[in-house]
Short mmCIF file of C-alpha atoms in Angstrom, two decimals:
data_model
loop_
_atom_site.label_atom_id
_atom_site.label_comp_id
_atom_site.label_asym_id
_atom_site.label_seq_id
_atom_site.Cartn_x
_atom_site.Cartn_y
_atom_site.Cartn_z
CA GLY A 16 131.52 -6.78 8.47
CA ILE A 17 129.61 -3.83 7.12
CA GLN A 18 129.67 -0.60 9.11
CA VAL A 19 126.64 1.67 9.48
CA GLU A 20 126.98 5.21 10.77
CA GLN A 21 124.10 7.54 11.52
CA SER A 22 124.17 11.26 12.07
CA PRO A 23 123.44 13.29 14.00
CA PRO A 24 123.32 11.17 17.17
CA ASP A 25 120.91 13.61 18.81
CA LEU A 26 118.52 16.16 17.36
CA ILE A 27 116.25 18.60 19.16
CA LEU A 28 113.56 20.43 17.21
CA GLN A 29 110.65 22.73 17.75
CA GLU A 30 107.33 21.48 16.48
CA GLY A 31 106.90 22.39 12.82
CA ALA A 32 110.59 22.29 11.93
CA ASN A 33 112.11 20.12 9.21
CA SER A 34 115.03 17.73 9.64
CA THR A 35 117.34 15.43 7.72
CA LEU A 36 118.84 12.25 9.16
CA ARG A 37 121.74 10.57 7.44
CA CYS A 38 122.92 6.94 7.20
CA ASN A 39 126.30 6.03 5.72
CA PHE A 40 127.29 2.43 5.05
CA SER A 41 130.64 0.96 4.19
CA ASP A 42 129.79 -1.61 1.53
CA SER A 43 127.16 -2.47 -1.06
CA VAL A 44 123.79 -3.49 0.33
CA ASN A 45 120.81 -5.51 -0.87
CA ASN A 46 118.37 -4.02 1.61
CA LEU A 47 118.12 -0.80 3.57
CA GLN A 48 115.36 0.03 6.01
CA TRP A 49 114.49 2.98 8.23
CA PHE A 50 112.73 2.34 11.54
CA HIS A 51 111.24 4.49 14.26
CA GLN A 52 111.45 3.07 17.76
CA ASN A 53 108.68 4.39 19.95
CA PRO A 54 108.99 4.94 23.72
CA TRP A 55 107.62 1.43 24.35
CA GLY A 56 110.45 -0.11 22.38
CA GLN A 57 108.51 -1.20 19.33
CA LEU A 58 110.18 -0.81 15.94
CA ILE A 59 107.92 0.78 13.36
CA ASN A 60 108.81 0.26 9.71
CA LEU A 61 109.16 3.58 7.92
CA PHE A 62 110.79 2.72 4.62
CA TYR A 63 112.20 -0.25 2.76
CA ILE A 64 114.51 1.58 0.38
CA PRO A 65 117.59 -0.17 -1.03
CA SER A 66 117.70 2.53 -3.72
CA GLY A 67 115.71 5.46 -5.03
CA THR A 68 113.27 7.81 -3.34
CA LYS A 69 110.02 7.16 -1.47
CA GLN A 70 107.55 9.38 0.30
CA ASN A 71 104.94 8.64 2.93
CA GLY A 72 103.10 11.69 4.20
CA ARG A 73 105.49 14.03 5.99
CA LEU A 74 108.33 11.54 5.70
CA SER A 75 110.47 10.80 2.71
CA ALA A 76 113.68 8.86 2.13
CA THR A 77 116.37 8.70 -0.50
CA THR A 78 119.06 6.06 -0.91
CA VAL A 79 122.01 6.60 -3.24
CA ALA A 80 123.42 3.08 -3.28
CA THR A 81 126.40 3.93 -5.49
CA GLU A 82 127.55 6.53 -2.95
CA ARG A 83 126.58 4.38 0.05
CA TYR A 84 124.26 6.69 1.91
CA SER A 85 120.62 7.19 2.70
CA LEU A 86 118.70 10.21 3.96
CA LEU A 87 115.47 10.39 5.92
CA TYR A 88 113.55 13.68 5.72
CA ILE A 89 110.98 14.68 8.30
CA SER A 90 108.93 17.75 7.46
CA SER A 91 106.66 19.77 9.77
CA SER A 92 107.76 17.70 12.74
CA GLN A 93 105.29 16.82 15.50
CA THR A 94 105.83 15.80 19.11
CA THR A 95 104.76 12.27 18.18
CA ASP A 96 107.81 12.06 15.90
CA SER A 97 110.02 11.91 18.98
CA GLY A 98 111.94 8.69 19.51
CA VAL A 99 114.90 6.88 18.05
CA TYR A 100 115.37 6.50 14.30
CA PHE A 101 117.39 3.54 13.10
CA CYS A 102 118.88 2.76 9.74
CA ALA A 103 119.53 -0.94 9.10
CA VAL A 104 121.20 -2.61 6.13
CA GLU A 105 121.47 -6.11 4.77
CA ALA A 106 124.81 -6.68 3.10
CA GLY A 107 125.34 -9.09 0.25
CA GLY A 108 127.02 -12.47 0.26
CA THR A 109 126.42 -14.64 3.33
CA SER A 110 124.55 -11.87 5.16
CA TYR A 111 121.21 -12.90 3.67
CA GLY A 112 118.45 -11.75 5.97
CA LYS A 113 120.78 -10.32 8.59
CA LEU A 114 120.29 -6.66 9.40
CA THR A 115 123.12 -4.49 10.71
CA PHE A 116 121.85 -1.45 12.58
CA GLY A 117 123.35 1.97 12.97
CA GLN A 118 123.55 3.52 16.41
CA GLY A 119 120.44 5.57 15.84
CA THR A 120 119.42 9.22 15.97
CA ILE A 121 117.52 10.33 19.07
CA LEU A 122 114.94 12.90 17.98
CA THR A 123 113.18 15.12 20.48
CA VAL A 124 110.42 17.42 19.24
CA HIS A 125 109.26 20.12 21.65
CA PRO A 126 105.79 21.68 21.43
CA SER B 7 103.05 -7.54 6.28
CA ALA B 8 103.27 -10.31 8.85
CA VAL B 9 101.69 -9.85 12.28
CA ILE B 10 104.14 -10.87 15.00
CA SER B 11 103.47 -11.39 18.68
CA GLN B 12 105.88 -12.05 21.52
CA LYS B 13 105.38 -13.45 24.99
CA PRO B 14 106.01 -12.28 27.62
CA SER B 15 106.01 -8.57 26.88
CA ARG B 16 108.16 -7.96 29.93
CA ASP B 17 109.56 -9.84 32.89
CA ILE B 18 111.70 -9.34 35.94
CA CYS B 19 113.89 -12.31 36.78
CA GLN B 20 116.43 -13.32 39.38
CA ARG B 21 120.03 -13.98 38.39
CA GLY B 22 120.85 -17.60 37.71
CA THR B 23 117.40 -18.40 36.33
CA SER B 24 116.31 -18.86 32.71
CA LEU B 25 113.53 -17.28 30.67
CA THR B 26 111.98 -18.54 27.43
CA ILE B 27 110.59 -15.95 25.02
CA GLN B 28 108.06 -16.95 22.39
CA CYS B 29 107.61 -15.46 18.94
CA GLN B 30 104.46 -16.25 16.94
CA VAL B 31 103.80 -15.16 13.34
CA ASP B 32 100.40 -15.18 11.64
CA SER B 33 101.76 -16.69 8.42
CA GLN B 34 104.45 -19.15 7.41
CA VAL B 35 107.86 -17.54 7.03
CA THR B 36 111.17 -18.97 5.99
CA MET B 37 113.50 -16.71 7.92
CA MET B 38 113.15 -15.78 11.58
CA PHE B 39 115.73 -13.81 13.54
CA TRP B 40 116.40 -12.89 17.15
CA TYR B 41 117.93 -9.55 18.16
CA ARG B 42 119.04 -8.03 21.45
CA GLN B 43 118.94 -4.36 22.37
CA GLN B 44 120.86 -3.49 25.50
CA PRO B 45 119.84 -0.32 27.38
CA GLY B 46 120.61 2.79 25.36
CA GLN B 47 122.14 0.76 22.55
CA SER B 48 121.30 -0.32 19.05
CA LEU B 49 120.05 -3.74 17.99
CA THR B 50 122.43 -6.66 17.57
CA LEU B 51 121.59 -9.91 15.81
CA ILE B 52 121.82 -12.95 18.09
CA ALA B 53 120.97 -15.75 15.68
CA THR B 54 118.96 -16.96 12.72
CA ALA B 55 116.30 -19.51 13.68
CA ASN B 56 116.23 -22.22 11.05
CA GLN B 57 113.25 -24.51 10.70
CA GLY B 58 114.30 -28.16 10.95
CA SER B 59 117.92 -27.48 11.85
CA GLU B 60 120.02 -25.81 14.49
CA ALA B 61 120.08 -22.04 14.77
CA THR B 62 122.98 -20.10 13.29
CA TYR B 63 124.63 -17.86 15.88
CA GLU B 64 126.49 -14.60 15.37
CA SER B 65 129.90 -13.92 16.81
CA GLY B 66 129.72 -13.43 20.56
CA PHE B 67 126.57 -15.51 21.05
CA VAL B 68 126.53 -19.22 21.89
CA ILE B 69 123.90 -21.91 21.96
CA ASP B 70 124.44 -22.77 25.62
CA LYS B 71 123.52 -19.24 26.64
CA PHE B 72 120.78 -18.59 24.04
CA PRO B 73 119.21 -21.88 22.95
CA ILE B 74 116.69 -21.42 20.15
CA SER B 75 113.92 -23.66 18.89
CA ARG B 76 112.04 -23.43 15.58
CA PRO B 77 109.54 -26.28 15.50
CA ASN B 78 107.56 -24.95 12.53
CA LEU B 79 107.31 -22.05 10.06
CA THR B 80 105.23 -19.80 12.34
CA PHE B 81 106.87 -20.14 15.77
CA SER B 82 110.21 -19.82 17.51
CA THR B 83 111.52 -19.55 21.06
CA LEU B 84 114.63 -17.96 22.50
CA THR B 85 115.82 -18.95 25.97
CA VAL B 86 118.10 -16.70 27.97
CA SER B 87 119.94 -19.11 30.28
CA ASN B 88 121.66 -18.61 33.63
CA MET B 89 120.81 -14.93 33.55
CA SER B 90 122.92 -12.12 34.97
CA PRO B 91 122.12 -8.39 35.21
CA GLU B 92 124.07 -7.90 31.95
CA ASP B 93 121.32 -9.81 30.16
CA SER B 94 118.84 -7.04 30.93
CA SER B 95 117.75 -5.99 27.44
CA ILE B 96 114.90 -5.89 24.99
CA TYR B 97 114.76 -9.09 22.94
CA LEU B 98 113.04 -8.87 19.55
CA CYS B 99 112.22 -11.38 16.88
CA SER B 100 111.92 -10.45 13.24
CA VAL B 101 110.69 -12.05 10.03
CA GLU B 102 110.75 -11.29 6.37
CA GLY B 103 107.47 -9.95 5.05
CA GLU B 104 107.58 -12.10 1.96
CA ALA B 105 109.53 -15.13 0.88
CA GLY B 106 112.44 -14.64 -1.44
CA ALA B 107 115.64 -12.69 -1.41
CA TYR B 108 116.22 -9.37 0.29
CA ASN B 109 112.77 -8.42 1.42
CA GLU B 110 111.50 -6.02 4.02
CA GLN B 111 111.73 -7.26 7.58
CA PHE B 112 109.23 -6.73 10.35
CA PHE B 113 109.76 -6.90 14.08
CA GLY B 114 107.75 -8.18 16.97
CA PRO B 115 106.86 -5.83 19.84
CA GLY B 116 109.81 -7.05 21.93
CA THR B 117 110.27 -8.60 25.36
CA ARG B 118 111.70 -6.26 27.97
CA LEU B 119 113.80 -8.30 30.40
CA THR B 120 115.18 -7.05 33.70
CA VAL B 121 117.53 -9.29 35.67
CA LEU B 122 118.07 -8.49 39.34
#
């Protein structure tokens, strides 16, 4: 099946710093999503971005499908950005609707 | 986007018992999915809950251990049977936001299960 790798696994920032999270995937995808998992375990949808670039406030994401990677940018980080960031992809063929998750990036933002 | 609720939000259970988790959506959806997140790990798909037919299970998951029901287009249940401490996880259901191919998925708040 498709492989999803995220980097870095851990990231520690001071409040106000910028960061880039990366997601590499091993095959073509029909769907790619970025999630933030808060301390209570809930998954918050950040971006649905199978290709192209999107921005939402301090967050933006870019997916280059032909090169099989996606980037999540966090600018002017805040302590509330802390948590785990997951990239998840939906491969083609018989994988319709099935998301494969990366291992996540644990982000800690210190005040 | 769909609004998804799960019950219970958390539970502590004794080994050997079973727990049924409910997932309710505020609109009719074609595809519903169940995921497991073991402590400190990522999410893994358990099965696709199909309305009107048996669930489709992923490799490593079997119906006897994780029976699933999908009686209509807004509701599904996942049962964790004959539990052991290794079943301690967060269990999440997900749905597609809109019908059709390859759409954004949304997750319920999860059920945090601890097995003693």
